[in-house]
GROMACS .gro file of C-alpha atoms in nm:
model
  148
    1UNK     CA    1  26.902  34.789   1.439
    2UNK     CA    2  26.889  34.416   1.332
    3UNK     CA    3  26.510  34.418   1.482
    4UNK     CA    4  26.441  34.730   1.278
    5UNK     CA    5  26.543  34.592   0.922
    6UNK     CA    6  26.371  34.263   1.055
    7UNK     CA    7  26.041  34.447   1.083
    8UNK     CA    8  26.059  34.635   0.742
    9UNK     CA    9  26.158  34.319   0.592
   10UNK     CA   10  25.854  34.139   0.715
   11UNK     CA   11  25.619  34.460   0.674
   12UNK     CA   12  25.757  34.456   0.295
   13UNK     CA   13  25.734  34.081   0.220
   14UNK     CA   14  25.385  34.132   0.321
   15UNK     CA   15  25.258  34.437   0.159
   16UNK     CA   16  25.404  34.226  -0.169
   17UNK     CA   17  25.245  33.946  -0.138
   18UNK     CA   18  24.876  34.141  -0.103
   19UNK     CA   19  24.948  34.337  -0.400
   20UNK     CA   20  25.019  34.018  -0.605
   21UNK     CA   21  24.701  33.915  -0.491
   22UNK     CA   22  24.513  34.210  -0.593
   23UNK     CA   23  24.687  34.208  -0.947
   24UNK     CA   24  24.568  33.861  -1.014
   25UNK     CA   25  24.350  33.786  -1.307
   26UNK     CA   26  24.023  33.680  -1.278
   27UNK     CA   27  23.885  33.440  -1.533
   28UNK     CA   28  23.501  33.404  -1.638
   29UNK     CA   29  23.288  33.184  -1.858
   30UNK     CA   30  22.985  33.301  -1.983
   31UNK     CA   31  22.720  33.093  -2.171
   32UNK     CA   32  22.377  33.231  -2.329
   33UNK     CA   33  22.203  33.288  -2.677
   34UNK     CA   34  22.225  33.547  -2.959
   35UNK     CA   35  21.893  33.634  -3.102
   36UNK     CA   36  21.736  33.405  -2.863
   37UNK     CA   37  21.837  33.080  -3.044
   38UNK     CA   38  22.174  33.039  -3.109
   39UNK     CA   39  22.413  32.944  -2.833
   40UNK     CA   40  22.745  33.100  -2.764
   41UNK     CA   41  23.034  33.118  -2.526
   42UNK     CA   42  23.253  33.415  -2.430
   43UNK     CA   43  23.566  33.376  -2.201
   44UNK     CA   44  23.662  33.697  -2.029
   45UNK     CA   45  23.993  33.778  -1.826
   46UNK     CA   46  24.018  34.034  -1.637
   47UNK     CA   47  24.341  34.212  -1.450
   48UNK     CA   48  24.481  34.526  -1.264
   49UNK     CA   49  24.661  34.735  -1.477
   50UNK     CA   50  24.969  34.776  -1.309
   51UNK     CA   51  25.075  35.114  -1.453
   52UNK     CA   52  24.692  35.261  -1.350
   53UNK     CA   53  24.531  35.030  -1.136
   54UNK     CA   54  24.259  35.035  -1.374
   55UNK     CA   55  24.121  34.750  -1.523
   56UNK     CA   56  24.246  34.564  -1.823
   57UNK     CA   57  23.986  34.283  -2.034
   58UNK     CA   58  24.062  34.009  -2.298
   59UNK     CA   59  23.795  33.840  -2.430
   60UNK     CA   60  23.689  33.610  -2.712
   61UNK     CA   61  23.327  33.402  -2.798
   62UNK     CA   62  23.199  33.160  -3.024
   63UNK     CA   63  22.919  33.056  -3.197
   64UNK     CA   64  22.873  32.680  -3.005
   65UNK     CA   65  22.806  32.520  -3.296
   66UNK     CA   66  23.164  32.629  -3.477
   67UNK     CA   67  23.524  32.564  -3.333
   68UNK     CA   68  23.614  32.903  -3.448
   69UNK     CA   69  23.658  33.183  -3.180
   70UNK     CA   70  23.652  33.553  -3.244
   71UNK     CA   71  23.902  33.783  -3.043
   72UNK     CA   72  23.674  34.014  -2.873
   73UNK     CA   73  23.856  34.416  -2.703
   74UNK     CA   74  23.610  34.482  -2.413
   75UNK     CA   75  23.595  34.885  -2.352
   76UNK     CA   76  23.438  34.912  -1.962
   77UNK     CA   77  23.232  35.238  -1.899
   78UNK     CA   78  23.450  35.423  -1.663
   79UNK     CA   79  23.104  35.638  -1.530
   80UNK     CA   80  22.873  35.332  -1.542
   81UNK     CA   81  23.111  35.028  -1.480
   82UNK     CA   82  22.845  34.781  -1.553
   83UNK     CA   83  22.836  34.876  -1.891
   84UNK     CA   84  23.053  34.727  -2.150
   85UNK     CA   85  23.138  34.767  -2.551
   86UNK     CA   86  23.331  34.465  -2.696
   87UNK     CA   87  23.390  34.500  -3.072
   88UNK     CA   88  23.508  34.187  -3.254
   89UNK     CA   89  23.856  34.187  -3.435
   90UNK     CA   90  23.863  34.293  -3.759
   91UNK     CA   91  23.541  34.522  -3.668
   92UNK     CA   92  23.285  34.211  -3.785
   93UNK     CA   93  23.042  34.288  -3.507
   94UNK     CA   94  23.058  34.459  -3.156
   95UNK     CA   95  22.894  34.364  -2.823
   96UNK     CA   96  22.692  34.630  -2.630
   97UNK     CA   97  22.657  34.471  -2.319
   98UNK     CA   98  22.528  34.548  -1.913
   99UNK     CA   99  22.621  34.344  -1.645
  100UNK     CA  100  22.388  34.272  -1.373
  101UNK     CA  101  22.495  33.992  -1.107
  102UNK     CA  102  22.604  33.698  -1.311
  103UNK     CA  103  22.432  33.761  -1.648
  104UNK     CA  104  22.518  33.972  -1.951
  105UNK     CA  105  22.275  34.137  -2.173
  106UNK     CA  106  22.237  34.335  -2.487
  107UNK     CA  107  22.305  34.378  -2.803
  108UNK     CA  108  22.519  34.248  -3.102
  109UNK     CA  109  22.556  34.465  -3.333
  110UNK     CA  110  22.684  34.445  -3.745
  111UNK     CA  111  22.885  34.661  -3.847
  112UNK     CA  112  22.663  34.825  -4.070
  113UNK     CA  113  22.398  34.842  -3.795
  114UNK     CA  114  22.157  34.702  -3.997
  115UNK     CA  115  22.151  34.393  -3.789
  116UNK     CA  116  22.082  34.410  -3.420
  117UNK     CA  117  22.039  34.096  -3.184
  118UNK     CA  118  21.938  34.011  -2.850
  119UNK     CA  119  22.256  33.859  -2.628
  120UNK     CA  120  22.133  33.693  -2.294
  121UNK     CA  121  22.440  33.558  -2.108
  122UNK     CA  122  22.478  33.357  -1.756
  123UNK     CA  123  22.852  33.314  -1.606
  124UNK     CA  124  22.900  32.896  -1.618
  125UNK     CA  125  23.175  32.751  -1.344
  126UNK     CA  126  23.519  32.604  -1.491
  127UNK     CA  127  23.757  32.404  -1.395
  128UNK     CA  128  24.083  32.454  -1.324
  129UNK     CA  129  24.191  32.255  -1.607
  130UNK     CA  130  23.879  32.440  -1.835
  131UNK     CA  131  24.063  32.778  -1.735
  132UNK     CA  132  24.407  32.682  -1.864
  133UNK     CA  133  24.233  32.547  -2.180
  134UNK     CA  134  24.057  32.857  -2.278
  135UNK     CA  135  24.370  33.037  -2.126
  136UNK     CA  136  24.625  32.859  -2.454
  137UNK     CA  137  24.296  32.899  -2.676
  138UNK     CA  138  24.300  33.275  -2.600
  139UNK     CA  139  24.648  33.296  -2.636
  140UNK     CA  140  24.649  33.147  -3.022
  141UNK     CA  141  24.321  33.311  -3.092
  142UNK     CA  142  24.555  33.671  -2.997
  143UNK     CA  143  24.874  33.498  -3.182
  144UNK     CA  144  24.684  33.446  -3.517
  145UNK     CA  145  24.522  33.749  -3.538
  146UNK     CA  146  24.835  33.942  -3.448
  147UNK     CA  147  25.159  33.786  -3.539
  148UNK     CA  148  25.339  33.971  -3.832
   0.00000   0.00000   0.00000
């Protein structure tokens, strides 16, 4: 009996420890152009939903030549899951995007539609240390646009 509750132990302690390791998030940089000319950065984290399994984004970019960044709400296309509509908070602009390999590209979009640019966008490595950075950015980029 003591071998038997040894074995599910074990069997549990290891089924745990590979669903932690499917539900961890994955962290990417991204660096490119809008309209061809002017540079810009967009973080993206992605995780497991652990209600559905399905996947869960937070996202912000920035102009490179401002210190601002705007909170970005990636959408995924469930059918075509390289496909990807990020609007901006506040609704000042929204990212129609398709991933192929490591690049991004599309359009940005006013919210008027009257404006339409190009985005071209190649994932950049990071640092450990660069992923906790953009990690407390991302965090106080979502507190500031959300606290009541």
């Amino acid at each position: 009996m003591k071998k038997l509750i040894l074995f599910f132990t074990i069997c549990f302690s290891f089924l745990s420890h590979l669903n932690a390791q499917s539900q961890a998030p994955v962290s990417n940089l991204y660096k490119g152009t809008i309209d061809g000319k002017t540079p810009i950065t967009l973080y993206i984290k992605t995780e497991e939903n652990p209600c559905t399994a399905d996947l869960m984004f937070a996202s912000m970019y920035r102009y490179n030549k401002s210190s601002k960044w705007i909170q970005i709400y990636p959408t995924q296309n469930k059918k075509a899951e390289n496909e990807f509509v990020m609007v901006e908070h506040d609704f000042s602009g929204v990212l129609i995007l398709k991933k192929t390999g490591n690049t991004f590209s599309g359009l940005w979009i006013s919210p008027d539609t009257k404006k339409q640019l190009k985005v071209d966008l190649k994932e950049a490595s990071m640092t450990k240390k660069e992923i906790e950075s953009y990690e407390k950015t991302m965090e106080r980029v979502s507190f500031d646009n959300n606290d009541c």
